[in-house]
Short mmCIF file of C-alpha atoms in Angstrom, two decimals:
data_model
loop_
_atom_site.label_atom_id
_atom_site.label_comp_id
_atom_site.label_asym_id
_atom_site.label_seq_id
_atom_site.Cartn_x
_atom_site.Cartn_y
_atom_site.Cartn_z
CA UNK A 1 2.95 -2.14 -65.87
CA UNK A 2 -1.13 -2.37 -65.88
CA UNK A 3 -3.10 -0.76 -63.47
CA UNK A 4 -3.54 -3.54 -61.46
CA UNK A 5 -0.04 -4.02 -60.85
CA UNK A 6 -0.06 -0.41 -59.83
CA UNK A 7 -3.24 -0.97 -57.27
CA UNK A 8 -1.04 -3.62 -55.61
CA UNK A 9 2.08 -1.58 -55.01
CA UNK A 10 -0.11 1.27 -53.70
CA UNK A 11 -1.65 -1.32 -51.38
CA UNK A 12 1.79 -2.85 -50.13
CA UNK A 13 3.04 1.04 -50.07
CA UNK A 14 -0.01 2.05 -48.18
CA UNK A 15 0.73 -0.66 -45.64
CA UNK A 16 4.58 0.32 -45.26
CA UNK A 17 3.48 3.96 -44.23
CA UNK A 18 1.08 2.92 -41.63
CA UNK A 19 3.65 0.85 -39.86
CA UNK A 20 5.66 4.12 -40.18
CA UNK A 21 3.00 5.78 -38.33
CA UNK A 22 2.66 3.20 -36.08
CA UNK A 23 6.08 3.19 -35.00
CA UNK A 24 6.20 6.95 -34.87
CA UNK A 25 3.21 6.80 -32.10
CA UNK A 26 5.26 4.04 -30.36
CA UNK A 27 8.79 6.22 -30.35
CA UNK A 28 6.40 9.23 -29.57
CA UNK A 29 5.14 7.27 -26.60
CA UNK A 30 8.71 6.03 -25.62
CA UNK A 31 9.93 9.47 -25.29
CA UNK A 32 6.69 10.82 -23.42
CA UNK A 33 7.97 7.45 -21.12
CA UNK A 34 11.53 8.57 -20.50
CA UNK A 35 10.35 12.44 -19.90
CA UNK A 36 8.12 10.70 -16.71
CA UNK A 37 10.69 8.57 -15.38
CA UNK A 38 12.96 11.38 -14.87
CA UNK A 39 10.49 13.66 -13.63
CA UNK A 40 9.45 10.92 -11.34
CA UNK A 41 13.07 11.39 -9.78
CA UNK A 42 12.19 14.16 -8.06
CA UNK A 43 15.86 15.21 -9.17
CA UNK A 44 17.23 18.92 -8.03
CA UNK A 45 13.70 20.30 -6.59
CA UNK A 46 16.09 21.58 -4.14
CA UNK A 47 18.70 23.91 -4.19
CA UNK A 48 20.93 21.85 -0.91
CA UNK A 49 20.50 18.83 0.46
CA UNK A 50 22.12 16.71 3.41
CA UNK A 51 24.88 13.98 2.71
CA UNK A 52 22.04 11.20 2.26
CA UNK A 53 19.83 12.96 0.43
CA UNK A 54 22.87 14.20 -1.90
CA UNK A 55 23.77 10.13 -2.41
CA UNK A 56 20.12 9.57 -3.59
CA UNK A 57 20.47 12.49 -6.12
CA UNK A 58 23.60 11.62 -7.33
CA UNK A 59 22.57 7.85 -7.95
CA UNK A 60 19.69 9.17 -9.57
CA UNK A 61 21.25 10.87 -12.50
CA UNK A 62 23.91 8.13 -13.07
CA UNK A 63 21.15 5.61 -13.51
CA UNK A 64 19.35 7.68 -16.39
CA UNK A 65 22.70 7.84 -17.93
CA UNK A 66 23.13 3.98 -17.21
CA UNK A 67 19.78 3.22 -17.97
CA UNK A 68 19.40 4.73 -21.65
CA UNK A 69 22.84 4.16 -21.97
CA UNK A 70 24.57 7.48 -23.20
CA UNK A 71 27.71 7.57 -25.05
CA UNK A 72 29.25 10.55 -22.73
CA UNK A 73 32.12 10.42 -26.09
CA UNK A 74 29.08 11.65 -28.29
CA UNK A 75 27.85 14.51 -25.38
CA UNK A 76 29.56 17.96 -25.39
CA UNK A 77 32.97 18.52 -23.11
CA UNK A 78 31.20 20.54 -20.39
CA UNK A 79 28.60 17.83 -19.92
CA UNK A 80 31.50 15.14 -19.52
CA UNK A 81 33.30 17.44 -16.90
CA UNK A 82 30.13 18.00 -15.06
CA UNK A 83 29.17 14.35 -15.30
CA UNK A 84 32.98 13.37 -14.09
CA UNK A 85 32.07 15.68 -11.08
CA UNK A 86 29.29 13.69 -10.15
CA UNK A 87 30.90 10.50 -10.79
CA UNK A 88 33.42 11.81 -7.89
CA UNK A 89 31.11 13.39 -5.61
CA UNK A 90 29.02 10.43 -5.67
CA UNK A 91 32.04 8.10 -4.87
CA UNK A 92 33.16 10.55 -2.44
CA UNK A 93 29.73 10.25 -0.18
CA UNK A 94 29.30 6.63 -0.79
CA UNK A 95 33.12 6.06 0.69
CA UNK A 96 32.41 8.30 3.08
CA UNK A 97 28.95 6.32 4.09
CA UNK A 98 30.79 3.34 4.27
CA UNK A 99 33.14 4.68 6.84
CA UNK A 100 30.03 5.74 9.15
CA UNK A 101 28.27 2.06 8.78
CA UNK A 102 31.90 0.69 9.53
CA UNK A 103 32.23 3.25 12.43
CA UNK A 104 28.52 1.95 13.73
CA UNK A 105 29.08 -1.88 13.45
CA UNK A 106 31.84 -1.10 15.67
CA UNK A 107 29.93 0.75 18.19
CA UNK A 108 27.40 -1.96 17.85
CA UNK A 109 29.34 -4.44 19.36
CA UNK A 110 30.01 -2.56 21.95
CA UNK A 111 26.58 -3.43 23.15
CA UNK A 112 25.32 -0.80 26.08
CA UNK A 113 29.06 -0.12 27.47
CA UNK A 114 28.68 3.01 25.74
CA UNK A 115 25.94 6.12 23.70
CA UNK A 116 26.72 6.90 20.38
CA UNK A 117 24.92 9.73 18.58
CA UNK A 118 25.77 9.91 15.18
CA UNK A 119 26.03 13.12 12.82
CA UNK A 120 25.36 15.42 15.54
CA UNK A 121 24.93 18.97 14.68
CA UNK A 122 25.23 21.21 16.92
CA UNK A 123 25.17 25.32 17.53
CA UNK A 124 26.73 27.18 20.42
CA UNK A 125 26.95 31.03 19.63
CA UNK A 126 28.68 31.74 16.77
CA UNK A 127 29.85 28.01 16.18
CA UNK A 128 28.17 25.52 14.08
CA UNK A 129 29.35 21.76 14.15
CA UNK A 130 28.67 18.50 12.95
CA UNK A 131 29.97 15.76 14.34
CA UNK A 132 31.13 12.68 12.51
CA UNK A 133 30.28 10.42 15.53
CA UNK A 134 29.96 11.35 19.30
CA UNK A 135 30.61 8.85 22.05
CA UNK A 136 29.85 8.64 25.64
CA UNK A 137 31.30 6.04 27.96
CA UNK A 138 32.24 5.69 31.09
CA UNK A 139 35.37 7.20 30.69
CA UNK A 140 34.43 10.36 28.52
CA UNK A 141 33.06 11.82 25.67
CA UNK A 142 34.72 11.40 22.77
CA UNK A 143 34.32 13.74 19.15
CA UNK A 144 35.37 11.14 17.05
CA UNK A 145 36.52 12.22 13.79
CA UNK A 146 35.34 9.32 11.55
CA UNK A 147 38.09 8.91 8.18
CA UNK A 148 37.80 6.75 4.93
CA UNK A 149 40.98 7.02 2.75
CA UNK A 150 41.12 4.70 -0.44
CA UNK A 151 44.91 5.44 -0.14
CA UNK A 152 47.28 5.55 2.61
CA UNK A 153 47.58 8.36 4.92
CA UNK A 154 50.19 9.94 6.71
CA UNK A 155 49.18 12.76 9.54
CA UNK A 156 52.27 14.90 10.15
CA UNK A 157 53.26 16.25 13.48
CA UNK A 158 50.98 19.52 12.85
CA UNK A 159 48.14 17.54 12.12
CA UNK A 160 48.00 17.58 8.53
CA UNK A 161 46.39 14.86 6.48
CA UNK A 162 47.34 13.77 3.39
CA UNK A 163 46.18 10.68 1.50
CA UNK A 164 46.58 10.35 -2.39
CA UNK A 165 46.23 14.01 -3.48
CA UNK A 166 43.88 14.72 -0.90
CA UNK A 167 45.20 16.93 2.45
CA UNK A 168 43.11 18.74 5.00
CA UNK A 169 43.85 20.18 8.28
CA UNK A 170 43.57 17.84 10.87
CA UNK A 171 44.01 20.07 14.47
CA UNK A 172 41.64 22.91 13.35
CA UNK A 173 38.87 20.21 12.92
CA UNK A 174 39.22 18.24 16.24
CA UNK A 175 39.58 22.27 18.01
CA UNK A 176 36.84 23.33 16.45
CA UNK A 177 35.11 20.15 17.35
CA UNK A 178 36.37 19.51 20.91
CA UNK A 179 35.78 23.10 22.03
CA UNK A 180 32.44 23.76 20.79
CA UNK A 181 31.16 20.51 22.74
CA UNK A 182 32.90 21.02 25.57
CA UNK A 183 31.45 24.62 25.87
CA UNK A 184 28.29 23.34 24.90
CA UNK A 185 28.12 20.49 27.64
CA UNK A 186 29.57 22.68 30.68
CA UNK A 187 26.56 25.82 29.61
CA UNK A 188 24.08 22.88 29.84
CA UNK A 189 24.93 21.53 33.26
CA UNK A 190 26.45 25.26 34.21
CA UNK A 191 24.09 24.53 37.33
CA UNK A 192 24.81 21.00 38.08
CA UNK A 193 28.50 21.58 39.15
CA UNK A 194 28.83 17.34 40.45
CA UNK A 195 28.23 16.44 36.67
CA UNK A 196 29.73 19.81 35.14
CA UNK A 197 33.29 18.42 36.84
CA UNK A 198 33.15 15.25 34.69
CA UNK A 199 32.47 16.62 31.58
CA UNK A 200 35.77 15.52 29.88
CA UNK A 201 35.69 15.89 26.28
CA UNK A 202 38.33 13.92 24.55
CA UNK A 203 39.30 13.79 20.62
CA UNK A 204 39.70 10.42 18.62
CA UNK A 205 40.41 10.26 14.81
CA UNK A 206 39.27 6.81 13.39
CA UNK A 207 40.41 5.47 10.96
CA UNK A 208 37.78 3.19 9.02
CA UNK A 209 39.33 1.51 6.15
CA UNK A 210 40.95 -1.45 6.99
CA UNK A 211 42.36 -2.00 3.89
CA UNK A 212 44.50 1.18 3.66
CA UNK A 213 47.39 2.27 6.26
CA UNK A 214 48.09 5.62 7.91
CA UNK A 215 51.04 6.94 9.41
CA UNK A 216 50.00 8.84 12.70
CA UNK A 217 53.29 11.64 13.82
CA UNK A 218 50.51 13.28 15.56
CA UNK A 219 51.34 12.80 18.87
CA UNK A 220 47.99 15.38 20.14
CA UNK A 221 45.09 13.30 19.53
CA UNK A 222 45.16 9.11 19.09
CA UNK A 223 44.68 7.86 15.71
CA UNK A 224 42.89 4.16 15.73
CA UNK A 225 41.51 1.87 13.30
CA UNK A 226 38.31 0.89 13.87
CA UNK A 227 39.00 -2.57 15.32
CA UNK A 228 40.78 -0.95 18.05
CA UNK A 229 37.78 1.67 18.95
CA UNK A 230 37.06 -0.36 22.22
CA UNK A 231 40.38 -0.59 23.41
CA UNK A 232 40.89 3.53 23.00
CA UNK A 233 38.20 4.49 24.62
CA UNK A 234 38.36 2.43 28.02
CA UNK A 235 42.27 3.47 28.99
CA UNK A 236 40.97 4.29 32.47
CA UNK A 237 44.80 6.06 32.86
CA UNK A 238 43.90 8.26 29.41
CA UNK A 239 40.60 9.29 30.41
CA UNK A 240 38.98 9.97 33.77
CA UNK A 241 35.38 11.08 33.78
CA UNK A 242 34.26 8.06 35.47
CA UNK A 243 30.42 8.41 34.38
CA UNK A 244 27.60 6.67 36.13
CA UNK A 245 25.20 4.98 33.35
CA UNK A 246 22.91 7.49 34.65
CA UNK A 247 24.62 10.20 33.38
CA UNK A 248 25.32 9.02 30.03
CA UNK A 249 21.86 8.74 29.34
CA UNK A 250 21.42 12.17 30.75
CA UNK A 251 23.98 13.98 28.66
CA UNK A 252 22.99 12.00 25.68
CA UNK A 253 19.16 12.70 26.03
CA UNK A 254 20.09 16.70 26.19
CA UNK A 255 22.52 16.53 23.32
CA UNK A 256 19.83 14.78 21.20
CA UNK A 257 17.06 17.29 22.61
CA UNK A 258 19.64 20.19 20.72
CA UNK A 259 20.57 18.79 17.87
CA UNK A 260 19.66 20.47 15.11
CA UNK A 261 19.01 19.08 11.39
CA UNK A 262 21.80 17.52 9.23
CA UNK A 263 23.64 20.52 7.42
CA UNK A 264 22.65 20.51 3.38
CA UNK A 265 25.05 21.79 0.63
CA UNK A 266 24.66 22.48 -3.11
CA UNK A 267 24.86 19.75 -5.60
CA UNK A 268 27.59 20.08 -7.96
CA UNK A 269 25.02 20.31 -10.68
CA UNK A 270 22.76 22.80 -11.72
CA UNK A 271 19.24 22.37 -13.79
CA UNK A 272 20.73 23.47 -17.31
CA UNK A 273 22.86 19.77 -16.48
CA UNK A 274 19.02 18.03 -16.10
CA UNK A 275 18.14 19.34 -19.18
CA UNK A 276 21.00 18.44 -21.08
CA UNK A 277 20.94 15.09 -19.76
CA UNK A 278 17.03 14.71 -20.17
CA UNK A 279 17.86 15.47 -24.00
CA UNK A 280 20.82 12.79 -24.48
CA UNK A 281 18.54 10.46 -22.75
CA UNK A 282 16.24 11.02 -25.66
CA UNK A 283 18.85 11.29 -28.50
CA UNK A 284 18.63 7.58 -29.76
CA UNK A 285 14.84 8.31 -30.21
CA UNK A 286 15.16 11.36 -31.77
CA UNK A 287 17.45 9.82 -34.08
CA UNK A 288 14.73 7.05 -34.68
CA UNK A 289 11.96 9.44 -35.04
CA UNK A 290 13.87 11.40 -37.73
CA UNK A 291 14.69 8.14 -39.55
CA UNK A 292 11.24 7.06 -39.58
CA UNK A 293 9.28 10.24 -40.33
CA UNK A 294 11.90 10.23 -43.20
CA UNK A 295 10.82 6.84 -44.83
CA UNK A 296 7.39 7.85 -44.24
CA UNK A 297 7.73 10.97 -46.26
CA UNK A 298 9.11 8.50 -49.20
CA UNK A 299 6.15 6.46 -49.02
CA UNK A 300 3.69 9.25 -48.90
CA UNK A 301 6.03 10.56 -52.30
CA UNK A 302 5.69 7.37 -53.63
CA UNK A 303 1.96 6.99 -52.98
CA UNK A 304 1.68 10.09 -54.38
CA UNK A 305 3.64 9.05 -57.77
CA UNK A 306 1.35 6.08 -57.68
CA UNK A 307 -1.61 7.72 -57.85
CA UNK A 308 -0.67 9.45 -60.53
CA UNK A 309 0.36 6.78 -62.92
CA UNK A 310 -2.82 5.18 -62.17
CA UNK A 311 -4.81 8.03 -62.96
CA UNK A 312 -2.70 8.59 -66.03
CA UNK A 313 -3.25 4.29 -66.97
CA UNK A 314 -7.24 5.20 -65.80
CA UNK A 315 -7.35 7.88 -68.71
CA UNK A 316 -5.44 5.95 -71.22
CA UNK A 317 -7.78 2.92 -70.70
CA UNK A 318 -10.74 4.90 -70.99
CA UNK A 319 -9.52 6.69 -73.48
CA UNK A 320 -8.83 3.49 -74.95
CA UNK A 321 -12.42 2.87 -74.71
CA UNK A 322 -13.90 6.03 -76.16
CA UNK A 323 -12.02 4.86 -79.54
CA UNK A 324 -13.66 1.27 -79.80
CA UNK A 325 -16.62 2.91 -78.95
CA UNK A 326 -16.43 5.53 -81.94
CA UNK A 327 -15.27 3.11 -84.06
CA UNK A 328 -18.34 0.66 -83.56
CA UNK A 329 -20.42 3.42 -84.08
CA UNK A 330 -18.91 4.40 -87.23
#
């Protein structure tokens, strides 16, 4: 091969590595891209957050994995439990969102007949509640206990839930519940004994998925579905406060004036899980980076072999030379 064959595959060689480069910069960028999306999450700054701000958390971290598409078969068996854990917490609090909007499009229709004050958190002494849903109407206050089974239920005569393999303890809820606001109401209006009289607070479980069934042998506290919310709470023979409108709004302003912020919890993940993820969000590029730093490193070899066959053709030729030339001169 002459020399100027050689020039032209270094050129065309020369041109393959700076694409190389080029694309390096562009997967370098990529991955610079990715790290400030996920930072721009805002994901885990906290250590708890409340039920909403859980959701949003949650949602976050299954998009990245959505988004850059991870093969969770390729990640270790700790990050697919951990990821399975989300998947189910995040189900959980959207199902159980979804039974709160279906609890307030209820109370919606209702119109002004009654005051709802939802997720109301409360502390009396030693007790600190949250309530699902508190109503006031005419005929009572009402803790509503708001429920959203994907299965059937079945609440046996001690108050015990179940639903798939899910059971909780009905009866120490609505106590816990029930008592707390009814101490809470009667040390509020402890001096205001024409109001204190009325303050009848009455236990409802609803039940907000209309596509699943439960079984109520729970004779204590009335189980309804949600379509049947009005029709509970205005038995005038069940319940007797008999509240003037003025009084609603009274009780309801002080509850709101008390309530305190929405409890937060722990996430089931930790930062080491962030991490992790961050890093299988990036593994495709990684893979890409490696590939291409590889094929540039066999260009820059073969450059490299190039230039030295065209030094070595440079010498011959002018080696070549220096014999015509002593011949001629001979």
């Amino acid at each position: 091969m002459d020399i100027n064959k050689l020039s032209e595959e270094r050129t065309l060689m020369v041109q393959q590595a700076e694409k190389e480069k080029e694309s390096l910069a562009d997967i370098q960028k990529e991955i610079k891209k990715r790290k400030d999306y996920i930072h721009s999450l805002h994901l885990l700054e906290e250590s708890k957050y409340d039920n909403n701000q859980a959701r949003t958390q949650y949602s976050g971290l299954l998009r990245i994995l959505k988004k850059y598409k991870i093969d969770l078969e390729q990640t270790s068996e700790d990050f697919q439990q951990m990821t399975q854990a989300i998947q189910d917490a995040s189900r959980g609090l959207e199902f159980g969102q979804k039974g709160e909007d279906r609890a307030a499009e209820a109370i919606e229709l209702l119109g002004d007949k009654v005051i709802s004050l939802k997720n109301l958190r409360l502390k009396y002494n030693n007790l600190d509640i949250e309530h699902d849903l508190v109503i006031i109407a005419p005929t009572g206050i009402f803790s509503v206990e708001v429920k959203n089974k994907r299965n059937n239920g079945t609440i046996s005569e001690k108050g015990i839930l179940r639903s798939g393999s899910h059971s909780e303890n009905l009866i120490e809820q609505i106590r816990r519940h029930t008592n707390s606001l009814s101490r809470y109401l009667e040390d509020i209006y402890k001096k205001q004994p024409q109001i204190k009289k009325k303050l009848k607070v009455y236990p409802i479980i609803l039940w907000a998925n209309d596509r699943s069934n439960v079984k109520d042998q729970f004779r204590e506290v009335p189980v309804c579905y949600i379509n049947r919310l009005e029709y509970e709470i205005f038995k005038k023979d069940r319940y007797t406060a008999r509240l003037s409108r003025n009084e609603m709004e009274d009780i309801s302003a002080k509850l709101k004036k008390r309530k305190h912020q929405n409890r937060l919890y722990p996430l089931c993940v930790d930062k080491t899980y962030l991490e992790e993820l961050t890093e299988y969000s990036l593994q495709d590029l990684k893979k890409q980076m490696e590939d291409t730093t590889r094929r540039l490193r066999i260009d820059e070899y073969d450059i490299r072999t190039l230039d030295k066959k065209i030094q070595q053709k440079g010498k011959s030729i002018l080696s070549k030379i220096g014999e015509l030339f002593l011949k001629d001169t001979i």
